[in-house]
Coordinates of C-alpha atoms in Angstrom, one line a residue:
X266 CA 138.2 65.0 71.5
X267 CA 134.8 63.9 72.7
X268 CA 133.2 60.9 70.9
X269 CA 130.1 61.8 68.9
X270 CA 127.4 59.1 68.7
X271 CA 127.3 57.7 65.1
X272 CA 123.6 58.6 64.6
X273 CA 124.2 62.2 65.6
X274 CA 127.3 62.4 63.4
X275 CA 125.3 61.0 60.5
X276 CA 122.6 63.6 60.9
X277 CA 125.1 66.4 60.9
X278 CA 126.9 64.9 57.9
X279 CA 123.6 64.8 56.0
X280 CA 123.0 68.5 57.0
X281 CA 126.4 69.1 55.4
X282 CA 125.1 67.6 52.1
X283 CA 122.1 70.0 52.4
X284 CA 124.4 73.0 52.9
X285 CA 126.5 71.8 50.0
X286 CA 123.3 71.5 47.9
X287 CA 122.3 75.0 48.7
X288 CA 125.8 76.5 48.3
X289 CA 127.4 74.2 45.7
X290 CA 130.8 74.2 47.4
X291 CA 131.8 70.7 46.4
X292 CA 131.1 71.7 42.7
X293 CA 133.6 74.6 42.7
X294 CA 136.9 74.4 41.1
X295 CA 138.5 75.6 44.3
X296 CA 137.1 72.7 46.4
X297 CA 137.8 70.1 43.7
X298 CA 141.4 71.3 43.3
X299 CA 142.2 70.8 47.0
X300 CA 142.2 67.0 46.5
X301 CA 142.6 66.9 42.7
X302 CA 139.1 65.5 42.1
X303 CA 138.3 64.2 38.6
X304 CA 135.4 62.2 37.1
X305 CA 136.5 58.8 35.8
X306 CA 134.3 56.0 34.5
X307 CA 134.4 53.0 36.8
X308 CA 135.7 50.8 34.0
X309 CA 138.6 53.1 33.2
X310 CA 142.1 52.6 34.5
X311 CA 143.2 55.1 37.2
X312 CA 146.1 57.2 35.9
X313 CA 149.4 57.3 37.8
X314 CA 149.4 59.7 40.7
X315 CA 145.6 59.2 41.4
X316 CA 143.5 56.8 43.6
X317 CA 139.9 55.6 43.5
X318 CA 137.7 54.9 46.5
X319 CA 136.3 51.3 46.5
X320 CA 133.4 50.6 48.9
X321 CA 134.2 47.6 51.1
X322 CA 131.7 48.2 53.9
X323 CA 129.4 45.3 54.7
X324 CA 125.8 45.6 53.5
X325 CA 126.7 47.8 50.5
X326 CA 125.5 46.8 47.0
X327 CA 128.5 45.8 44.9
X328 CA 129.2 46.2 41.2
X329 CA 132.6 44.8 40.1
X330 CA 134.4 42.0 41.9
X331 CA 132.2 42.5 45.0
X332 CA 133.2 46.1 45.6
X333 CA 131.6 49.4 44.7
X334 CA 133.9 51.7 42.8
X335 CA 133.5 55.5 42.9
X336 CA 133.3 57.3 39.6
X337 CA 135.6 59.9 41.0
X338 CA 139.4 59.8 41.5
X339 CA 141.7 62.0 43.6
X340 CA 145.4 62.9 43.9
X341 CA 147.3 60.0 45.5
X342 CA 148.6 62.4 48.2
X343 CA 145.3 64.2 48.9
X344 CA 144.5 65.0 52.5
X345 CA 141.3 63.4 53.9
X346 CA 139.7 63.2 57.3
X347 CA 138.9 59.5 57.0
X348 CA 138.8 56.9 54.2
X349 CA 135.1 57.4 53.4
X350 CA 135.8 61.0 52.7
X351 CA 137.8 60.0 49.7
X352 CA 134.7 58.7 47.9
X353 CA 133.8 61.9 46.0
X354 CA 133.8 65.7 46.4
X355 CA 130.3 65.7 48.0
X356 CA 131.3 63.2 50.7
X357 CA 134.6 65.1 51.3
X358 CA 132.6 68.3 51.9
X359 CA 129.9 66.7 54.1
X360 CA 132.5 64.9 56.3
X361 CA 134.5 68.1 56.6
X362 CA 131.3 70.0 57.6
X363 CA 130.4 67.4 60.2
X364 CA 133.8 67.2 61.8
X365 CA 134.0 71.0 61.8
X366 CA 130.6 71.4 63.5
X367 CA 131.8 69.1 66.3
X368 CA 135.0 71.0 66.6
X369 CA 137.3 68.1 65.6
X370 CA 139.7 70.4 63.9
X371 CA 142.7 68.1 64.6
X372 CA 141.3 65.7 62.0
X373 CA 142.1 68.3 59.2
X374 CA 145.7 67.2 58.3
X375 CA 148.2 68.5 55.8
X376 CA 148.0 71.6 53.5
X377 CA 144.8 70.3 51.9
X378 CA 143.2 69.7 55.2
X379 CA 144.1 73.2 56.4
X380 CA 142.5 74.7 53.3
X381 CA 139.3 72.6 53.7
X382 CA 139.2 73.7 57.4
X383 CA 139.3 77.3 56.3
X384 CA 136.4 76.8 54.0
X385 CA 134.3 75.1 56.7
X386 CA 135.3 77.7 59.3
X387 CA 134.2 80.5 56.9
X388 CA 130.9 78.7 56.3
X389 CA 130.3 78.3 60.0
X390 CA 131.7 81.8 60.6
X391 CA 134.3 80.7 63.1
X392 CA 137.1 83.1 63.6
X393 CA 140.3 82.1 65.4

């Protein structure tokens, strides 16, 4: 697994957002069901079995108690490539796209990860 420079990764991640904007993949029921994505107001209590991403990176604008809460929740046992990916369906897709472009397929873990990998491979037209 070759290390990709952060700036290059970020560019490809942003291209993933563009692809998602054009195709609307992260808005589909199929994509959202893979992690159990649901909208939830930042002031509402997260129901049992779900988790919410809270931004803790330095330099980010905060809202409540010094941390930025996502207005999305996901299943507690959902499979993500990295913590940031659990922020919302759009970031989930863009990260999956970027890791797929760089061939880092080992990052796609669990059943949900395998299904996300299949979506990205189909989009990139990669056949095993």
